[in-house]
CSV table of C-alpha atoms and ligand atoms in Angstrom, one decimal:
chain,number,residue,atom,x,y,z
A,835,MET,CA,110.5,81.2,84.3
A,836,ASP,CA,112.1,84.3,85.8
A,837,ARG,CA,115.3,85.3,84.4
A,838,GLY,CA,116.1,88.0,87.3
A,839,LEU,CA,117.6,91.5,86.6
A,840,ASP,CA,121.0,93.1,87.1
A,841,ARG,CA,120.5,96.6,89.0
A,842,VAL,CA,122.2,98.5,86.3
A,843,ALA,CA,119.4,97.8,84.0
A,844,VAL,CA,117.6,100.7,86.3
A,845,ASP,CA,117.7,104.0,85.0
A,846,GLY,CA,114.8,105.9,87.6
A,847,LEU,CA,113.8,105.4,90.9
A,848,TYR,CA,110.6,106.7,92.6
A,849,LEU,CA,110.1,106.9,96.5
A,850,ALA,CA,106.8,106.8,97.7
A,851,THR,CA,107.3,107.8,101.4
A,852,LEU,CA,105.1,110.3,103.9
A,853,GLY,CA,108.6,110.9,105.7
A,854,PHE,CA,106.7,109.8,108.8
A,855,SER,CA,108.0,111.4,112.2
A,856,GLY,CA,109.7,113.8,110.2
A,857,TRP,CA,112.9,112.0,109.9
A,858,GLN,CA,114.2,115.5,109.0
A,859,LEU,CA,115.6,113.4,105.7
A,860,GLY,CA,115.2,115.8,102.8
A,861,ASN,CA,116.4,113.9,99.7
A,862,ALA,CA,115.5,110.8,100.2
A,863,ALA,CA,115.2,109.1,97.5
A,864,ALA,CA,118.4,110.0,97.0
A,865,ILE,CA,119.9,107.8,99.8
A,866,ALA,CA,117.3,105.0,98.5
A,867,ALA,CA,119.0,104.8,95.1
A,868,GLU,CA,122.7,104.7,97.0
A,869,GLU,CA,120.9,101.6,99.0
A,870,ALA,CA,119.7,100.2,96.3
A,871,GLY,CA,123.6,100.0,94.9
A,872,ARG,CA,122.8,102.8,92.2
A,873,PRO,CA,123.9,106.2,93.5
A,874,GLY,CA,123.5,108.6,90.6
A,875,LEU,CA,120.0,107.2,89.3
A,876,PRO,CA,117.4,110.1,88.6
A,877,THR,CA,115.0,109.9,91.5
A,878,LEU,CA,111.8,111.6,92.7
A,879,ARG,CA,110.4,111.4,96.4
A,880,VAL,CA,106.6,110.6,95.9
A,881,GLU,CA,104.7,112.8,99.0
A,882,ASN,CA,100.7,112.3,98.2
A,883,ALA,CA,100.2,110.9,101.7
A,884,CYS,CA,98.6,107.4,102.0
A,885,ALA,CA,98.2,108.0,98.2
A,886,SER,CA,102.0,108.0,97.6
A,887,GLY,CA,102.4,104.7,96.6
A,888,GLY,CA,99.6,104.6,93.5
A,889,TYR,CA,100.9,107.8,92.5
A,890,ALA,CA,104.5,107.2,92.4
A,891,ILE,CA,103.0,103.8,90.0
A,892,GLN,CA,101.8,106.4,87.4
A,893,LEU,CA,104.8,108.6,87.4
A,894,ALA,CA,107.0,105.3,86.7
A,895,VAL,CA,104.7,103.6,84.1
A,896,ASP,CA,104.6,107.4,82.3
A,897,ALA,CA,108.2,107.8,82.2
A,898,VAL,CA,108.6,104.5,81.1
A,899,ALA,CA,105.6,104.4,78.7
A,900,SER,CA,107.1,108.3,77.2
A,901,GLY,CA,110.6,106.8,76.4
A,902,ARG,CA,112.3,108.6,78.5
A,903,ARG,CA,113.3,106.1,81.3
A,904,ASP,CA,113.5,102.5,80.4
A,905,VAL,CA,113.3,100.5,84.4
A,906,VAL,CA,112.0,101.9,86.5
A,907,LEU,CA,112.3,100.9,90.6
A,908,VAL,CA,109.3,102.2,92.7
A,909,VAL,CA,110.0,102.0,96.2
A,910,GLY,CA,107.4,102.7,98.9
A,911,LEU,CA,108.4,102.8,102.3
A,912,GLU,CA,107.1,104.0,105.8
A,913,LYS,CA,108.7,103.7,109.6
A,914,MET,CA,105.7,104.5,111.6
A,915,THR,CA,106.4,102.9,115.4
A,916,ASP,CA,109.5,104.7,116.5
A,917,VAL,CA,107.7,107.2,118.1
A,918,SER,CA,105.3,108.2,120.9
A,919,ASN,CA,101.6,108.0,120.8
A,920,ALA,CA,101.3,111.9,120.7
A,921,ARG,CA,104.1,112.3,118.0
A,922,ARG,CA,102.2,109.2,116.0
A,923,ARG,CA,98.6,111.3,116.4
A,924,TYR,CA,100.3,114.4,115.4
A,925,TRP,CA,102.0,113.0,112.0
A,926,LEU,CA,98.8,110.5,111.1
A,927,GLY,CA,97.1,114.3,111.4
A,928,VAL,CA,99.4,116.6,108.6
A,929,SER,CA,97.6,114.8,105.7
A,930,GLY,CA,94.2,116.5,107.1
A,931,ASP,CA,92.8,119.6,106.8
A,932,THR,CA,94.4,121.9,109.7
A,933,GLU,CA,91.8,124.3,109.5
A,934,TRP,CA,88.5,122.7,110.6
A,935,GLU,CA,89.3,119.4,111.2
A,936,ARG,CA,92.8,119.1,113.1
A,937,LEU,CA,92.1,122.2,115.3
A,938,ALA,CA,89.1,121.0,116.3
A,939,GLY,CA,90.8,117.6,117.3
A,940,LEU,CA,89.0,115.7,114.8
A,941,THR,CA,91.4,112.3,113.7
A,942,PHE,CA,90.9,110.1,110.7
A,943,ALA,CA,89.6,107.6,112.4
A,944,GLY,CA,86.7,110.7,113.4
A,945,VAL,CA,86.7,111.9,110.2
A,946,TYR,CA,85.9,108.1,108.7
A,947,GLY,CA,83.8,107.7,112.0
A,948,LEU,CA,81.6,110.9,110.9
A,949,MET,CA,81.6,109.4,107.3
A,950,ALA,CA,80.1,105.8,108.9
A,951,SER,CA,77.5,107.8,111.0
A,952,ARG,CA,76.1,109.6,107.7
A,953,TYR,CA,76.1,106.5,105.7
A,954,GLU,CA,74.1,104.7,108.1
A,955,ALA,CA,71.4,107.8,108.3
A,956,GLU,CA,71.1,107.7,104.4
A,957,TYR,CA,71.0,104.2,104.0
A,958,GLY,CA,70.0,102.8,107.2
A,959,PRO,CA,72.3,100.5,109.8
A,960,VAL,CA,75.6,99.2,108.7
A,961,ARG,CA,77.3,97.8,111.8
A,962,ASP,CA,77.2,94.0,110.1
A,963,ALA,CA,78.6,94.8,107.1
A,964,LEU,CA,81.3,97.0,108.5
A,965,THR,CA,82.1,93.9,111.2
A,966,GLU,CA,82.1,91.6,107.7
A,967,VAL,CA,85.0,93.7,106.5
A,968,ALA,CA,86.9,93.8,109.7
A,969,VAL,CA,86.3,89.6,110.1
A,970,LYS,CA,87.2,88.8,106.0
A,971,ASN,CA,90.2,91.0,105.8
A,972,HIS,CA,91.5,89.4,109.4
A,973,ALA,CA,90.6,85.6,108.2
A,974,ASN,CA,92.5,86.6,104.7
A,975,GLY,CA,95.6,88.3,106.6
A,976,ALA,CA,95.7,85.4,108.3
A,977,LEU,CA,96.7,83.2,105.2
A,978,ASN,CA,99.8,86.0,104.6
A,979,PRO,CA,103.2,85.6,105.8
A,980,ASN,CA,103.5,89.3,105.4
A,981,ALA,CA,100.6,90.7,107.4
A,982,HIS,CA,100.9,93.0,110.1
A,983,PHE,CA,98.0,90.3,111.7
A,984,GLN,CA,97.8,87.1,111.2
A,985,LYS,CA,95.2,85.9,113.5
A,986,PRO,CA,91.3,85.7,112.1
A,987,VAL,CA,88.7,87.9,114.4
A,988,THR,CA,85.3,86.8,115.6
A,989,ARG,CA,82.1,89.0,115.2
A,990,GLU,CA,81.8,89.1,118.6
A,991,GLN,CA,85.7,90.2,118.9
A,992,VAL,CA,84.7,93.0,116.7
A,993,ASN,CA,81.5,93.9,118.3
A,994,SER,CA,82.8,94.0,121.8
A,995,ALA,CA,85.9,96.3,121.3
A,996,PRO,CA,86.6,99.5,122.6
A,997,SER,CA,85.5,102.3,120.8
A,998,VAL,CA,87.7,104.5,118.4
A,999,ALA,CA,85.7,106.8,117.1
A,1000,ALA,CA,82.0,106.1,116.8
A,1001,PRO,CA,80.5,104.2,115.0
A,1002,LEU,CA,84.1,102.7,114.4
A,1003,GLY,CA,85.7,100.7,117.2
A,1004,LEU,CA,89.9,99.1,117.2
A,1005,TYR,CA,89.0,95.7,114.6
A,1006,ASP,CA,87.4,98.8,111.8
A,1007,CYS,CA,90.9,100.7,112.1
A,1008,CYS,CA,94.0,99.9,109.7
A,1009,PRO,CA,96.7,99.8,112.6
A,1010,VAL,CA,100.1,101.7,112.8
A,1011,SER,CA,102.4,99.3,110.4
A,1012,ASP,CA,106.3,99.7,109.3
A,1013,GLY,CA,106.7,98.6,106.2
A,1014,ALA,CA,108.3,98.6,102.7
A,1015,ALA,CA,107.2,96.9,99.4
A,1016,ALA,CA,109.0,97.3,95.7
A,1017,LEU,CA,108.3,97.0,91.9
A,1018,ILE,CA,110.0,97.3,88.7
A,1019,VAL,CA,108.2,99.1,85.7
A,1020,THR,CA,109.3,98.8,82.5
A,1021,ARG,CA,108.2,98.5,78.9
A,1022,PRO,CA,106.3,95.2,78.0
A,1023,GLU,CA,109.2,94.2,75.4
A,1024,ALA,CA,111.7,94.7,78.0
A,1025,ALA,CA,110.0,93.0,80.6
A,1026,ARG,CA,110.1,89.4,78.3
A,1027,ARG,CA,114.4,90.2,78.9
A,1028,PHE,CA,113.4,89.6,82.8
A,1029,THR,CA,110.8,86.7,82.9
A,1030,ASP,CA,108.1,84.7,80.9
A,1031,SER,CA,105.4,85.9,82.9
A,1032,PRO,CA,105.5,89.7,83.3
A,1033,VAL,CA,102.1,91.5,84.8
A,1034,TYR,CA,100.8,94.6,82.5
A,1035,VAL,CA,99.4,97.7,83.9
A,1036,VAL,CA,96.2,98.3,81.5
A,1037,GLY,CA,94.7,101.1,83.0
A,1038,SER,CA,96.2,103.8,85.3
A,1039,GLY,CA,94.4,106.7,87.0
A,1040,VAL,CA,94.7,109.4,89.9
A,1041,SER,CA,92.5,112.1,91.1
A,1042,SER,CA,92.3,114.5,93.9
A,1043,ASP,CA,89.9,116.6,95.7
A,1044,HIS,CA,89.2,119.6,98.2
A,1045,LEU,CA,91.3,118.6,101.5
A,1046,ALA,CA,88.7,119.9,103.8
A,1047,VAL,CA,86.1,117.5,103.7
A,1048,GLN,CA,83.3,120.1,105.2
A,1049,GLU,CA,84.3,121.6,101.3
A,1050,ARG,CA,83.0,118.7,99.9
A,1051,LYS,CA,79.1,118.0,98.3
A,1052,PHE,CA,78.7,114.4,99.8
A,1053,ILE,CA,80.8,112.9,102.6
A,1054,THR,CA,79.6,109.3,102.1
A,1055,ARG,CA,81.8,109.5,98.8
A,1056,LEU,CA,85.5,109.9,97.8
A,1057,ASP,CA,84.8,111.6,94.7
A,1058,ALA,CA,88.5,111.4,93.8
A,1059,SER,CA,88.2,107.5,93.9
A,1060,ARG,CA,85.2,107.9,91.6
A,1061,SER,CA,87.1,110.1,89.4
A,1062,ALA,CA,90.6,108.6,89.4
A,1063,ALA,CA,89.0,105.2,88.0
A,1064,GLU,CA,87.2,106.8,85.2
A,1065,GLU,CA,90.8,107.8,84.1
A,1066,ALA,CA,91.6,104.0,84.6
A,1067,PHE,CA,89.1,102.2,83.3
A,1068,ARG,CA,89.2,104.9,79.6
A,1069,ASN,CA,90.3,102.9,77.1
A,1070,ALA,CA,91.2,100.2,79.7
A,1071,PRO,CA,90.9,96.5,77.3
A,1072,VAL,CA,89.0,95.2,80.6
A,1073,ASP,CA,86.7,96.3,82.5
A,1074,ARG,CA,84.5,96.0,85.7
A,1075,LYS,CA,82.6,92.8,84.9
A,1076,GLY,CA,86.2,91.3,83.5
A,1077,LEU,CA,88.1,91.7,87.0
A,1078,ASP,CA,88.9,88.8,89.3
A,1079,PHE,CA,89.6,90.5,92.4
A,1080,LEU,CA,89.9,94.0,94.4
A,1081,GLU,CA,92.6,95.7,96.2
A,1082,LEU,CA,90.7,98.3,98.2
A,1083,HIS,CA,91.9,100.9,100.8
A,1084,ASP,CA,90.4,100.1,103.5
A,1085,CYS,CA,91.7,102.7,106.1
A,1086,PHE,CA,88.8,102.1,108.1
A,1087,THR,CA,86.3,99.0,107.3
A,1088,ILE,CA,84.0,101.7,106.1
A,1089,ALA,CA,86.3,103.0,103.6
A,1090,GLU,CA,86.0,99.3,101.8
A,1091,LEU,CA,82.4,99.8,101.7
A,1092,LEU,CA,82.3,103.6,100.2
A,1093,ALA,CA,85.2,102.0,97.7
A,1094,LEU,CA,83.1,99.6,96.0
A,1095,GLU,CA,80.2,101.9,95.7
A,1096,ASP,CA,82.6,105.0,94.3
A,1097,LEU,CA,84.5,102.6,92.1
A,1098,GLY,CA,81.6,101.3,90.4
A,1099,PHE,CA,81.0,97.9,92.0
A,1100,ALA,CA,77.7,98.5,94.0
A,1101,ALA,CA,74.9,100.9,93.9
A,1102,ARG,CA,74.8,103.6,96.7
A,1103,GLY,CA,73.6,102.2,99.5
A,1104,ALA,CA,74.1,98.8,98.6
A,1105,ALA,CA,77.5,97.6,99.3
A,1106,GLY,CA,76.5,96.5,102.7
A,1107,LYS,CA,74.6,94.0,101.5
A,1108,MET,CA,77.0,93.0,98.7
A,1109,THR,CA,79.5,92.1,101.2
A,1110,LEU,CA,77.2,90.4,103.9
A,1111,SER,CA,76.6,88.0,100.9
A,1112,GLY,CA,80.0,86.7,100.9
A,1113,ALA,CA,80.7,88.3,97.2
A,1114,THR,CA,83.8,89.7,98.8
A,1115,ARG,CA,84.9,87.0,100.8
A,1116,LEU,CA,88.2,84.5,98.9
A,1117,GLY,CA,85.7,81.8,97.0
A,1118,GLY,CA,83.4,85.0,96.7
A,1119,ARG,CA,82.6,86.6,93.4
A,1120,LEU,CA,84.7,89.4,93.5
A,1121,PRO,CA,87.0,88.9,96.7
A,1122,VAL,CA,88.5,91.9,97.9
A,1123,ASN,CA,91.3,92.4,99.6
A,1124,PRO,CA,92.8,88.7,99.6
A,1125,ASP,CA,95.9,90.1,101.3
A,1126,GLY,CA,94.0,91.3,104.6
A,1127,GLY,CA,94.0,94.4,103.3
A,1128,LEU,CA,94.9,97.8,105.4
A,1129,LYS,CA,92.8,96.6,108.2
A,1130,ALA,CA,95.3,93.5,108.7
A,1131,LYS,CA,98.0,93.5,106.3
A,1132,GLY,CA,98.7,96.9,107.9
A,1133,HIS,CA,99.3,100.5,106.6
A,1134,PRO,CA,102.9,102.4,106.6
A,1135,ILE,CA,102.0,105.2,104.5
A,1136,GLY,CA,103.9,105.5,101.8
A,1137,ALA,CA,104.2,101.7,101.4
A,1138,THR,CA,100.6,101.1,101.3
A,1139,GLY,CA,99.9,101.5,97.1
A,1140,VAL,CA,102.9,99.6,96.2
A,1141,SER,CA,102.3,96.6,98.2
A,1142,GLN,CA,98.7,96.8,96.6
A,1143,ALA,CA,100.7,95.9,93.7
A,1144,TYR,CA,102.9,93.5,95.1
A,1145,GLU,CA,99.6,91.6,95.5
A,1146,VAL,CA,98.4,91.7,92.4
A,1147,PHE,CA,101.9,90.5,90.8
A,1148,LEU,CA,102.0,87.5,93.5
A,1149,GLN,CA,98.5,86.8,92.9
A,1150,LEU,CA,98.4,86.7,89.0
A,1151,ARG,CA,101.3,84.9,88.5
A,1152,GLY,CA,99.6,82.4,90.5
A,1153,GLN,CA,101.9,82.8,93.4
A,1154,ALA,CA,99.4,83.6,96.2
A,1155,GLY,CA,99.8,80.4,98.6
A,1156,ALA,CA,96.8,79.5,100.7
A,1157,ARG,CA,95.1,83.0,99.9
A,1158,GLN,CA,95.1,82.4,96.1
A,1159,VAL,CA,92.4,84.0,93.8
A,1160,GLY,CA,91.9,81.0,91.6
A,1161,GLY,CA,92.5,81.8,88.1
A,1162,ALA,CA,92.6,85.4,88.5
A,1163,GLU,CA,93.9,87.4,85.6
A,1164,HIS,CA,92.9,90.5,85.9
A,1165,ALA,CA,92.8,92.9,88.9
A,1166,LEU,CA,92.2,96.6,90.5
A,1167,THR,CA,94.4,98.2,93.0
A,1168,HIS,CA,92.8,101.7,94.9
A,1169,ASN,CA,94.2,103.7,96.9
A,1170,VAL,CA,94.1,106.4,99.0
A,1171,GLY,CA,95.1,109.7,100.5
A,1172,GLY,CA,94.0,110.7,103.8
A,1173,SER,CA,90.3,111.0,103.7
A,1174,GLY,CA,90.2,111.5,100.2
A,1175,ALA,CA,92.0,114.0,99.0
A,1176,THR,CA,93.8,112.1,96.6
A,1177,ALA,CA,93.2,108.5,94.8
A,1178,ALA,CA,94.9,106.5,92.6
A,1179,VAL,CA,93.4,103.1,91.2
A,1180,HIS,CA,95.1,101.1,88.5
A,1181,LEU,CA,94.0,98.2,86.4
A,1182,PHE,CA,96.3,95.0,86.0
A,1183,SER,CA,96.0,92.2,83.6
A,1184,VAL,CA,98.6,88.8,82.7
A,1185,GLY,CA,99.0,88.0,78.9
B,1588,LIG,N1,93.3,96.3,114.6
B,1588,LIG,C1,93.7,95.2,115.6
B,1588,LIG,N2,94.4,95.1,116.5
B,1588,LIG,C2,95.0,96.9,116.6
B,1588,LIG,C3,94.7,97.8,116.2
B,1588,LIG,C4,94.1,97.7,114.6
B,1588,LIG,N3,93.9,98.8,113.9
B,1588,LIG,N4,96.0,98.7,116.8
B,1588,LIG,C5,96.6,98.1,117.5
B,1588,LIG,N5,95.8,96.7,117.8
B,1588,LIG,C6,95.9,96.5,119.0
B,1588,LIG,C7,97.9,95.9,119.3
B,1588,LIG,O1,98.7,94.9,118.6
B,1588,LIG,C8,97.6,95.4,120.5
B,1588,LIG,O2,97.3,94.4,121.4
B,1588,LIG,P1,98.1,93.2,122.1
B,1588,LIG,O3,97.5,94.2,123.4
B,1588,LIG,O4,97.5,92.1,121.9
B,1588,LIG,O5,99.6,93.7,121.9
B,1588,LIG,C9,96.2,96.6,121.3
B,1588,LIG,O6,95.5,96.4,119.8
B,1588,LIG,C10,96.9,97.7,121.6
B,1588,LIG,O7,97.7,98.2,120.9
B,1588,LIG,P2,98.2,99.6,120.6
B,1588,LIG,O8,99.0,100.2,119.8
B,1588,LIG,O9,98.4,100.5,122.1
B,1588,LIG,O10,96.8,100.8,119.8
B,1588,LIG,P3,96.6,102.1,119.9
B,1588,LIG,O11,94.8,102.5,121.0
B,1588,LIG,O12,97.5,102.7,120.4
B,1588,LIG,O13,95.8,102.4,118.9
B,1588,LIG,C11,94.5,102.7,116.7
B,1588,LIG,C12,94.9,102.0,118.2
B,1588,LIG,C13,93.0,101.9,116.7
B,1588,LIG,C14,93.7,104.3,117.5
B,1588,LIG,C15,95.8,102.9,115.9
B,1588,LIG,O14,96.0,101.7,115.3
B,1588,LIG,C16,95.5,104.2,115.0
B,1588,LIG,O15,95.2,105.2,114.8
B,1588,LIG,N6,95.2,103.2,113.6
B,1588,LIG,C17,94.4,104.1,112.6
B,1588,LIG,C18,96.1,104.6,111.2
B,1588,LIG,C19,95.2,106.0,110.8
B,1588,LIG,O16,94.8,106.7,111.2
B,1588,LIG,N7,96.4,106.1,109.6
B,1588,LIG,C20,95.8,106.3,108.7
B,1588,LIG,C21,94.5,106.3,107.8
B,1588,LIG,S1,93.9,107.5,106.7
């Protein structure tokens, strides 16, 4: 049973947002506290590009675990659709390298397109697997009333879509979305005051990498994802085999395959085969992105990492409706900033 939470119990607030399109709003976290009916709260705006939400969750967990705060509100939000296409491209680009990438005209779709091309050169054709990621995540999004896209797409639609950055087409890309999500992070004993069925954060890891892709040793691996996972699993009471589903950062379809490998769920070059086997579908051995992922649920930058944890919260409490992963007790979220300069990984369990 949920007993609810009076807002006076909240004693801290983290706001995850890029501040897309240059709102020209400094001190935005203070405004969030005011809007939440708690002016005067200690607040912080967290900005680590698309990984802002994941980082904000770790800050909240640390604040509570250290005893400094008792009940922390984590909010993620982004408003992206109220600007022109040119301004949108500009604001999407600010989280990438300027000298070597932006000034050469490279967008994030372009960077992930290069990763996909290189992946094909190293491991062979990947188009079928990318298409499967898009079809699967749109099918899941169709079961999520909060998804940006709630319509399934066919393999033919994906394969005949306009090219965005070869080999990636329209359905290989996440959309530009508006959205917000919020969580309450508190101590286990305190959580029982509010609900009989809390969800526990049992592992938390964050990391970073060179901003410019050309500085990295590999472009078919996101090392920040690997090291964030290493931190999250260190001392965690659950291992990879114990997880029931994953929320992965599929900003582009190739990113879902790279994440399966970087996080240790598939061998290098084997994520495509795993995906094509149906293992990552709802009902498969290890469902990935039951909420539709960034691909179909949408990717409102600062909100994304928080919304992944919200999906885990619903799933682990058996409240995910038509997209419920049967008997889910343990799950992982993975949130990446830009092309992998930052990453956050969290592990959650019930009981
Ligand atoms: N997947 C599926 N459909 C999409 C889509 C996507 N990613 N993006 C747009 N559409 C659809 C729209 O709903 C619209 O459909 P309609 O004609 O039936 O209404 C149509 O395609 C055209 O939409 P529009 O907004 O004009 O598309 P666009 O060409 O301006 O933008 C992308 C398409 C892929 C370039 C844009 O979504 C994009 O930049 N995505 C990546 C965002 C990003 O980089 N985020 C950061 C990641 S690190």
